[in-house]
Tab-separated table of C-alpha atoms (C1' of nucleotides) in Angstrom:
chain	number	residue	atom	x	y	z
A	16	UNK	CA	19.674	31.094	-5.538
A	17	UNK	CA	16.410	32.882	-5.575
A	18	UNK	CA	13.480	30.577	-4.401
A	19	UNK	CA	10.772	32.783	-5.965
A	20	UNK	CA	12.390	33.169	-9.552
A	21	UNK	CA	12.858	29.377	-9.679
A	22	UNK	CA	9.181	28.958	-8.778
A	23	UNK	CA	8.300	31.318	-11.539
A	24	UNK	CA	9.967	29.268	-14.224
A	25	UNK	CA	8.667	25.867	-13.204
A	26	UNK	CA	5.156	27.634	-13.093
A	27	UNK	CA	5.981	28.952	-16.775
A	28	UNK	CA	7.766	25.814	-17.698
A	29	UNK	CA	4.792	24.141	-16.651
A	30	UNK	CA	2.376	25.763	-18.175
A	31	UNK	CA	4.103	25.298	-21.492
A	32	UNK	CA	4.199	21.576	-20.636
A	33	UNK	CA	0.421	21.946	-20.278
A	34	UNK	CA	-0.185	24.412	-23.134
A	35	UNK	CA	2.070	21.389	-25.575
A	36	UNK	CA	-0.190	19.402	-25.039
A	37	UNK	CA	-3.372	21.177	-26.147
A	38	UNK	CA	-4.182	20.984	-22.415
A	39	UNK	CA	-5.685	23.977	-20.757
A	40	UNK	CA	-3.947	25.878	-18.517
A	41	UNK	CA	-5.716	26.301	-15.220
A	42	UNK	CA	-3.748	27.460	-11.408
A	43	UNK	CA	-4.882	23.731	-10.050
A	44	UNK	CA	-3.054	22.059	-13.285
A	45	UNK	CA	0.129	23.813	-13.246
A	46	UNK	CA	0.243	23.702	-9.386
A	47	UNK	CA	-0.127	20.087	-9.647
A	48	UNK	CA	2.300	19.444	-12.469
A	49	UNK	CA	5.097	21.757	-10.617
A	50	UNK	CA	4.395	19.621	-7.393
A	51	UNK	CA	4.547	16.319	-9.284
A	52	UNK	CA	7.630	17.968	-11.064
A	53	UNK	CA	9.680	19.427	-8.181
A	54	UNK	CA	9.104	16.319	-5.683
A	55	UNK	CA	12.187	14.885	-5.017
A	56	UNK	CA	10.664	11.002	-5.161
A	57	UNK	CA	7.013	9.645	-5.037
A	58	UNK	CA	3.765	11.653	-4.154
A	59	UNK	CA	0.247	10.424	-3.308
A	60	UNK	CA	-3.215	12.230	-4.528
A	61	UNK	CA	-3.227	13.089	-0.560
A	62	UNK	CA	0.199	14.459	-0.268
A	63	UNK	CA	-1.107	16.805	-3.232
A	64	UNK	CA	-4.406	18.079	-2.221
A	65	UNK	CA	-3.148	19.252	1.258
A	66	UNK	CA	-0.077	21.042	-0.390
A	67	UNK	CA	-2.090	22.511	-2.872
A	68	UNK	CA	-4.714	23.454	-0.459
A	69	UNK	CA	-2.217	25.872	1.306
A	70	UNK	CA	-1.451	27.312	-1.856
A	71	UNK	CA	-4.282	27.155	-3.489
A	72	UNK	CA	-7.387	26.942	-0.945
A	73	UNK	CA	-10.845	24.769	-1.502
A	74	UNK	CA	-9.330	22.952	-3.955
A	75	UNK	CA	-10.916	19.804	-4.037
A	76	UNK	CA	-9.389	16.309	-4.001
A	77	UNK	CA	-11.617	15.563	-6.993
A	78	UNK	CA	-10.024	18.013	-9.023
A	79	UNK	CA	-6.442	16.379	-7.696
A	80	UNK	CA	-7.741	13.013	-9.415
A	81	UNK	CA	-8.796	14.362	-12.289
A	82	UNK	CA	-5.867	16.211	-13.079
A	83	UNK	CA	-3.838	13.376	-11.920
A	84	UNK	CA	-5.648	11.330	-14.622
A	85	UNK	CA	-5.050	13.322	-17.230
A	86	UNK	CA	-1.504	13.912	-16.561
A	87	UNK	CA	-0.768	10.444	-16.610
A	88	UNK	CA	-3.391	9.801	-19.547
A	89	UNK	CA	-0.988	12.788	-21.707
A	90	UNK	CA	2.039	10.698	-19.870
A	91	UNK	CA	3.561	13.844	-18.255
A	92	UNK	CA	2.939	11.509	-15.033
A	93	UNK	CA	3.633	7.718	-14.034
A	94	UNK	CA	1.113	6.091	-11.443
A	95	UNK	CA	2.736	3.656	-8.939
A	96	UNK	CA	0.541	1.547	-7.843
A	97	UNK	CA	2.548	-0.074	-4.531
A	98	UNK	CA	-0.649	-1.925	-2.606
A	99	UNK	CA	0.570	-0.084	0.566
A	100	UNK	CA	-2.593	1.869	0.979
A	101	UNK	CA	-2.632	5.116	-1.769
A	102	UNK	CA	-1.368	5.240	-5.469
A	103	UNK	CA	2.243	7.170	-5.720
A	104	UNK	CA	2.935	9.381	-8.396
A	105	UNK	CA	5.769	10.293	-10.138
A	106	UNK	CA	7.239	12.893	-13.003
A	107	UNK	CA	7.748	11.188	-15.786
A	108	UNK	CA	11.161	11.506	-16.862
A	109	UNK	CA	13.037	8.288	-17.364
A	110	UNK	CA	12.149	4.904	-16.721
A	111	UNK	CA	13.317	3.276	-13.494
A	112	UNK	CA	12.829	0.645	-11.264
A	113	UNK	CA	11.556	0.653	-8.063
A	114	UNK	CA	12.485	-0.646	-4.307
A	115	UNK	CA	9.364	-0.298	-2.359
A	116	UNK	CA	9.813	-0.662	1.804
A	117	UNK	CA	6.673	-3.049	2.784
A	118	UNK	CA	6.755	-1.649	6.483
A	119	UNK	CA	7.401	2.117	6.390
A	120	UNK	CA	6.151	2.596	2.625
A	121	UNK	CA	9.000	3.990	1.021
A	122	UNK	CA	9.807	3.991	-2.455
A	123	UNK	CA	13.641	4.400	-4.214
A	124	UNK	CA	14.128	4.519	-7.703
A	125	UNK	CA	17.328	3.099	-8.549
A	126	UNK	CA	18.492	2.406	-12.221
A	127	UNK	CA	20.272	-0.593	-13.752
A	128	UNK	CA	22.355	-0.757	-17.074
A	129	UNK	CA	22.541	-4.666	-16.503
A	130	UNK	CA	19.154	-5.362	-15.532
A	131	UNK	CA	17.473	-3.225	-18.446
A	132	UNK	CA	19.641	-5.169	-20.752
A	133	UNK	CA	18.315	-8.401	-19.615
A	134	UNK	CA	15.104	-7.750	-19.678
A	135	UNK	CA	15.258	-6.544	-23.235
A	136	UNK	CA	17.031	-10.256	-24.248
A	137	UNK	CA	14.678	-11.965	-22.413
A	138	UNK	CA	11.867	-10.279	-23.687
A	139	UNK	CA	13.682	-11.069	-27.367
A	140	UNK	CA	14.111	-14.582	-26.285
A	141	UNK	CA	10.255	-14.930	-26.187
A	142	UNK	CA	9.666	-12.638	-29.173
A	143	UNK	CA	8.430	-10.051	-27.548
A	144	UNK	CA	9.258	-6.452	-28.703
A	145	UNK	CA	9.274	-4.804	-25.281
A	146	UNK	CA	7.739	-1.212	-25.182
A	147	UNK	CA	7.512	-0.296	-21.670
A	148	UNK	CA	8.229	-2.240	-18.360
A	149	UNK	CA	8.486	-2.077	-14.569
A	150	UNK	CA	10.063	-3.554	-12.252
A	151	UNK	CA	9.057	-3.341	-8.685
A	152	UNK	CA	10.523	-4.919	-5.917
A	153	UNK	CA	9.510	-5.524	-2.532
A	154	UNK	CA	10.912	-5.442	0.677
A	155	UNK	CA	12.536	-4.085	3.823
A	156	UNK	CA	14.591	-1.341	3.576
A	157	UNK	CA	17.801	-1.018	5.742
A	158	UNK	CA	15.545	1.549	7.978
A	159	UNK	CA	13.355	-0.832	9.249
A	160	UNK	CA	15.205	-3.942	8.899
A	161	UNK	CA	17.278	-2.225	12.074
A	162	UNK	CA	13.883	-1.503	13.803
A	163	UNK	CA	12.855	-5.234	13.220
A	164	UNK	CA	16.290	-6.325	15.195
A	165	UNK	CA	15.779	-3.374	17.944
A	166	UNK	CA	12.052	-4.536	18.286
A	167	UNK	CA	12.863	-8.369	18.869
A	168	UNK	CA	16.403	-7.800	21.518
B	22	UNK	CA	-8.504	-38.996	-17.194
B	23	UNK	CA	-10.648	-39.039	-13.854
B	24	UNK	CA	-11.555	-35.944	-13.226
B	25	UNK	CA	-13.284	-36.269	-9.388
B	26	UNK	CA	-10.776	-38.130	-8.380
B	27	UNK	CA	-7.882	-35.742	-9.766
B	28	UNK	CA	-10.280	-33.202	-7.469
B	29	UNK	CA	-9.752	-35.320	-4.829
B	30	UNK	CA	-6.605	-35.718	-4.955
B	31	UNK	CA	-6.129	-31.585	-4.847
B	32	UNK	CA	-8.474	-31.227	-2.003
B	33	UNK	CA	-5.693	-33.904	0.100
B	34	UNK	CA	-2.720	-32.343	-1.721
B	35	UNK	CA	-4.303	-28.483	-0.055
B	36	UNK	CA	-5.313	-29.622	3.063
B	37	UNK	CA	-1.943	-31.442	3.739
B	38	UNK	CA	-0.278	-27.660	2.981
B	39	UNK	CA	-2.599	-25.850	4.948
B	40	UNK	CA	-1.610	-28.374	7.821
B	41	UNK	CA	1.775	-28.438	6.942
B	42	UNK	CA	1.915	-25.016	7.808
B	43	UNK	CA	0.203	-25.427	11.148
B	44	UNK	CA	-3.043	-23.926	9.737
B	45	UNK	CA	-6.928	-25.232	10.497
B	46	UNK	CA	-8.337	-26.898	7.726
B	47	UNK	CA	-11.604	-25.551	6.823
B	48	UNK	CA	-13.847	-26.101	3.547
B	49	UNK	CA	-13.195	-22.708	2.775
B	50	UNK	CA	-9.499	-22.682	3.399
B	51	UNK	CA	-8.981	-25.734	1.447
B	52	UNK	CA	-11.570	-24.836	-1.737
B	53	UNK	CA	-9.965	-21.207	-1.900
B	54	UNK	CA	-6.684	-22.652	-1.648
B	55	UNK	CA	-7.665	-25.409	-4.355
B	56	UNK	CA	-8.941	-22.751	-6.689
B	57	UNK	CA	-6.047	-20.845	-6.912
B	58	UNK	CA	-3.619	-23.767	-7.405
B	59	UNK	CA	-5.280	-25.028	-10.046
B	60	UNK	CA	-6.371	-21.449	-11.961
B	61	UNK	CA	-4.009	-20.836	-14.791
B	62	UNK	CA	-3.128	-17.674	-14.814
B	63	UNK	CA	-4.577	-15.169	-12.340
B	64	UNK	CA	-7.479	-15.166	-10.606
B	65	UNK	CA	-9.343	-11.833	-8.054
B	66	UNK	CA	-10.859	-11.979	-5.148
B	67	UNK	CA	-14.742	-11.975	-6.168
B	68	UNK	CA	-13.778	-14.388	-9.013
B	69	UNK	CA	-12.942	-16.584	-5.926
B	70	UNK	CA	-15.899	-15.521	-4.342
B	71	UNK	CA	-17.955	-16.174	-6.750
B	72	UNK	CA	-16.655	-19.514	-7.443
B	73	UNK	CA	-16.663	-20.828	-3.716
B	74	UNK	CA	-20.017	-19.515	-3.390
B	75	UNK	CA	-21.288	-22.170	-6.303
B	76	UNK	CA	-19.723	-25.035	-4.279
B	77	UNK	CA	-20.195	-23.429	-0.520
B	78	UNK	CA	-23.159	-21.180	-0.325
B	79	UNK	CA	-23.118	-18.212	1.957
B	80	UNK	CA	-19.600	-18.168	1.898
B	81	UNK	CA	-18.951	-14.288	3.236
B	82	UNK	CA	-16.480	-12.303	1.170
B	83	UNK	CA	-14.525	-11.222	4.251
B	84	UNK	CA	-13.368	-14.878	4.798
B	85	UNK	CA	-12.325	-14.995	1.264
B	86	UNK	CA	-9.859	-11.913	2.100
B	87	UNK	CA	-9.554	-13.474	5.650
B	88	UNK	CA	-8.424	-16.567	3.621
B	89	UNK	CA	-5.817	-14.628	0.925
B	90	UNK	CA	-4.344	-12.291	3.323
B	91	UNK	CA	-3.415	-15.536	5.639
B	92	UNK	CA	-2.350	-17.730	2.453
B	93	UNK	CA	-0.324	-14.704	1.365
B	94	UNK	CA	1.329	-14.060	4.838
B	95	UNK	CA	2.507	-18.144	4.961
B	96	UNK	CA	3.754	-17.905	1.259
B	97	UNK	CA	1.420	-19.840	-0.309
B	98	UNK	CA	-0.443	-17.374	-2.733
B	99	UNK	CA	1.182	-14.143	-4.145
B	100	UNK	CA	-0.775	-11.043	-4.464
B	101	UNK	CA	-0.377	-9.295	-7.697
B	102	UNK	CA	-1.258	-5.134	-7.556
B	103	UNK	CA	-1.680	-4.511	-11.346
B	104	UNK	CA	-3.624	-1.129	-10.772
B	105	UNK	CA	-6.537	-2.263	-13.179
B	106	UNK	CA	-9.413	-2.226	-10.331
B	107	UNK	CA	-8.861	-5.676	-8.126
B	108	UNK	CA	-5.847	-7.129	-6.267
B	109	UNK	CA	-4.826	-10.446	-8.454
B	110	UNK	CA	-3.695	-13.547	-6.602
B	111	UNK	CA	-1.315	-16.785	-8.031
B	112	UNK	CA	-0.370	-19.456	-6.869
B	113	UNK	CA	2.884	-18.732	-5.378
B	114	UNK	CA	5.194	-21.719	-7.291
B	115	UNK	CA	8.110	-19.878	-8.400
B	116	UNK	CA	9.722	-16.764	-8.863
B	117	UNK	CA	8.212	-15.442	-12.628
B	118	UNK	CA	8.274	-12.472	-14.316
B	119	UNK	CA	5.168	-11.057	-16.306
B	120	UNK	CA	5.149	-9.924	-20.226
B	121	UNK	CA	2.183	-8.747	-21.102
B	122	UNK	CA	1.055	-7.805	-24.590
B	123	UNK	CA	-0.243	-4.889	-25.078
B	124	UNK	CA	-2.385	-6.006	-28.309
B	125	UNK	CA	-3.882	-9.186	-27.183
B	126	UNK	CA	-3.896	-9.216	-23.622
B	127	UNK	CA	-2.430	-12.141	-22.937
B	128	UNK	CA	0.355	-12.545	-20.150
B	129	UNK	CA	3.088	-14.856	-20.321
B	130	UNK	CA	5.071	-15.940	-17.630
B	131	UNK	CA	8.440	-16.491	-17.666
B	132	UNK	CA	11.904	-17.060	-15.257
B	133	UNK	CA	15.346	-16.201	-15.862
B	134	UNK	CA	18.092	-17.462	-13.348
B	135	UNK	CA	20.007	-14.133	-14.196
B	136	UNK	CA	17.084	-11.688	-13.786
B	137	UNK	CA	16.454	-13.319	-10.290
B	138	UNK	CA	19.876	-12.815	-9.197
B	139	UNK	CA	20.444	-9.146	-10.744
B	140	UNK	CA	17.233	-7.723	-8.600
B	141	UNK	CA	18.915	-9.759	-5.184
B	142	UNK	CA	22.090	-8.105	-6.249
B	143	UNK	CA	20.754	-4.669	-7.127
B	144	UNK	CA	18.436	-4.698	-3.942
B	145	UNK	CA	20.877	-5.729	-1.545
B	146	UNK	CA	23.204	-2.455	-2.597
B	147	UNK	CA	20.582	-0.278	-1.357
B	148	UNK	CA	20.260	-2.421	1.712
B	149	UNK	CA	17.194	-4.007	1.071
B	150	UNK	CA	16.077	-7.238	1.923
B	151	UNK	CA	14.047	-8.090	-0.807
B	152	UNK	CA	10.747	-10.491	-0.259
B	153	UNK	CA	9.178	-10.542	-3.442
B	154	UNK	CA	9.007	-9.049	-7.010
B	155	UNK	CA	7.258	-8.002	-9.684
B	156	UNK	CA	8.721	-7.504	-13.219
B	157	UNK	CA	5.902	-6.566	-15.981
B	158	UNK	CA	7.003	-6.394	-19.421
B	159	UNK	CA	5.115	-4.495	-21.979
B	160	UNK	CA	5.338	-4.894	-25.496
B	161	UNK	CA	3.609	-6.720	-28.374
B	162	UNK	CA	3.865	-10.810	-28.610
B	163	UNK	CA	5.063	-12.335	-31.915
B	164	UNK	CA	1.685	-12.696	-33.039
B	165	UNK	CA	0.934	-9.413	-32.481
B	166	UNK	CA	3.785	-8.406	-34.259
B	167	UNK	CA	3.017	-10.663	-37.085
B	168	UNK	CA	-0.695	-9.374	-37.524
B	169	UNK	CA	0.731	-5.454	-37.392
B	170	UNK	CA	2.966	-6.441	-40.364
B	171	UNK	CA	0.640	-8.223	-42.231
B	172	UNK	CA	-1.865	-5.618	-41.956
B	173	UNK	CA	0.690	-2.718	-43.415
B	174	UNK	CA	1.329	-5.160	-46.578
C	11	DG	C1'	-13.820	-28.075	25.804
C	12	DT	C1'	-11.198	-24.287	23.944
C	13	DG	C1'	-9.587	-21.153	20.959
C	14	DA	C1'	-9.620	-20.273	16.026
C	15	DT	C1'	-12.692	-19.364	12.196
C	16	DT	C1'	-16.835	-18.025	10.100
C	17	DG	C1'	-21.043	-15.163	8.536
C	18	DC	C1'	-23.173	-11.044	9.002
C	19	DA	C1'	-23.469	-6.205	9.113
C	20	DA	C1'	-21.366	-2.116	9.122
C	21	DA	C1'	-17.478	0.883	8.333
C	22	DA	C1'	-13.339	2.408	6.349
C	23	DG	C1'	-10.557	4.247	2.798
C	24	DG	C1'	-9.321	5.617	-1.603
C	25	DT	C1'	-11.252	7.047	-5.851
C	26	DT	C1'	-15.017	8.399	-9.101
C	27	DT	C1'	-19.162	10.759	-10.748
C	28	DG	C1'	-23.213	14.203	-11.630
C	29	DC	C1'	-24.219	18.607	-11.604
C	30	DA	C1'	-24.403	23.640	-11.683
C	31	DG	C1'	-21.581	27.667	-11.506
C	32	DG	C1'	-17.287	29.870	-12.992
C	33	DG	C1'	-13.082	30.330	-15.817
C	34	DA	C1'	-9.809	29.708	-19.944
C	35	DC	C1'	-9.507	30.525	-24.581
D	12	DG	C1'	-19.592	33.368	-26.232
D	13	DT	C1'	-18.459	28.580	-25.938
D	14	DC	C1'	-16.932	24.684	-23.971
D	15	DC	C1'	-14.001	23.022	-20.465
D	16	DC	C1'	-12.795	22.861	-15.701
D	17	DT	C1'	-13.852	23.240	-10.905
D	18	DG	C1'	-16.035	22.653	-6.192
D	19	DC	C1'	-19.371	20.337	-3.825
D	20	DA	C1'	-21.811	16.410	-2.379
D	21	DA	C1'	-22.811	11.959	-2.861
D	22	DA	C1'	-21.869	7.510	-4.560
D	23	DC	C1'	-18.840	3.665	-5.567
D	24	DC	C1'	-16.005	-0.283	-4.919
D	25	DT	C1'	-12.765	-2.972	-2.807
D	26	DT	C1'	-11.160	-4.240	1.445
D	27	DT	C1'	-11.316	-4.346	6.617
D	28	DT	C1'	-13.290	-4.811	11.232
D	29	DG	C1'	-16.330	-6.107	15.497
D	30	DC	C1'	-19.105	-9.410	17.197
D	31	DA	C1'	-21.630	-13.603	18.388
D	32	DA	C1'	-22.298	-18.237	16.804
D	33	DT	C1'	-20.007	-22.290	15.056
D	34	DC	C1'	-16.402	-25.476	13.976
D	35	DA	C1'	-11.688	-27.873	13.978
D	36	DC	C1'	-8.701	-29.872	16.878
DNA sequence: GTGATTGCAAAAGGTTTGCAGGGAC
DNA sequence: GTCCCTGCAAACCTTTTGCAATCAC
């Protein structure tokens, strides 16, 4: 494994993403895209501008929103709006559902033969012809369910 | 059809909850409260505020969020993050999942037993307890679907 | 009477916008 | 060279908070 080579390809692969897309390619775009593209889960506008910042100084969390806009508006991107605080973002690769911790904040994807397939019969049932959906659910993860039970004995 | 005395009967029916619940009754509480229950669909903030400030002048908006945060926390309102500007609230009857046509506009509710229980089921293997979800189906109504047709023949 | 609730004013926090200079094509 | 993109600063908008006066119980 060669950390630098890999971040050369995602930076070219990247740039081609942009370039596809009759985007301009600018260092603040395809640093954004690669960080979007190479986080594991979930990202906020925050979490971006002070990564890029090392990498990338005086780059300014306006430009992060922009780009973040259009992104999402070109749908390399999917916005997650949770109502803890700041909007997540995610690469757009295949759709998902989401488990999102209402104490610490966390988000899981987790995917679901069964559960896609009823939403596509329901969604038939009422004669809808489904295009897109999400599915977020709220809760306490297993984390801070234990921290609940420490806090209260 | 009475209609003051159907509003009468609502402002009893919401002050009986709030007190149910071990909560104050105040105008505000109990108008907010009514205005939700009896909204259709969906309803924001500073449509609330707007609307309590017709029947209660100098109603603050701070007491309106006072109002829906405390509501929300004793399960009597659900807050709905769609991402489009404002936090929504509903009335929190049952469990329902969103479709939402992408044409029109308009948002249907409906619930399915075997949705509800896939989501516990799914949640639960990844150790969460889950409080609440959302489930937002995109897609085009039969109307809409209709109307594309039509227009292509 | 007492503690919870309200209105007011101000702040917080995330996100957006106008503008002039600089960069991608 | 042209138009788009960026940094900077300021504004925006929804939501939250501190405080003193008022109200529900």
């Amino acid at each position: 494994m060669n950390g630098e080579s890999e971040r050369l390809e995602l930076k070219a692969d990247v740039a081609e993403e942009l370039r596809n897309r009759g985007l301009r390619v600018t260092p603040q775009r395809a640093l954004i895209l690669g960080l979007i593209r190479s986080a594991s889960g979930h990202i906020t506008a925050d979490d971006i501008y002070r990564e890029v910042n090392r990498l990338l100084p005086f780059t300014d969390i306006s430009t992060v929103y922009r780009t973040l806009d259009l992104l999402e508006a070109h749908g390399l991107v999917r916005r997650l709006v949770t109502g803890q605080g700041q909007t997540q973002y995610e690469w757009a690769d295949q759709p998902h559902f989401h488990l999102i911790c209402t104490a610490c904040g966390r988000v899981n994807n987790f995917t679901d033969e069964g559960l896609t397939a009823i939403i596509g019969q329901v969604a038939a049932e009422h004669g809808y012809r489904p295009t897109e959906f999400n599915v977020n659910v709220f809760g306490l993860c297993s984390e801070c369910q234990q921290e609940a039970e420490d806090a209260h004995s």
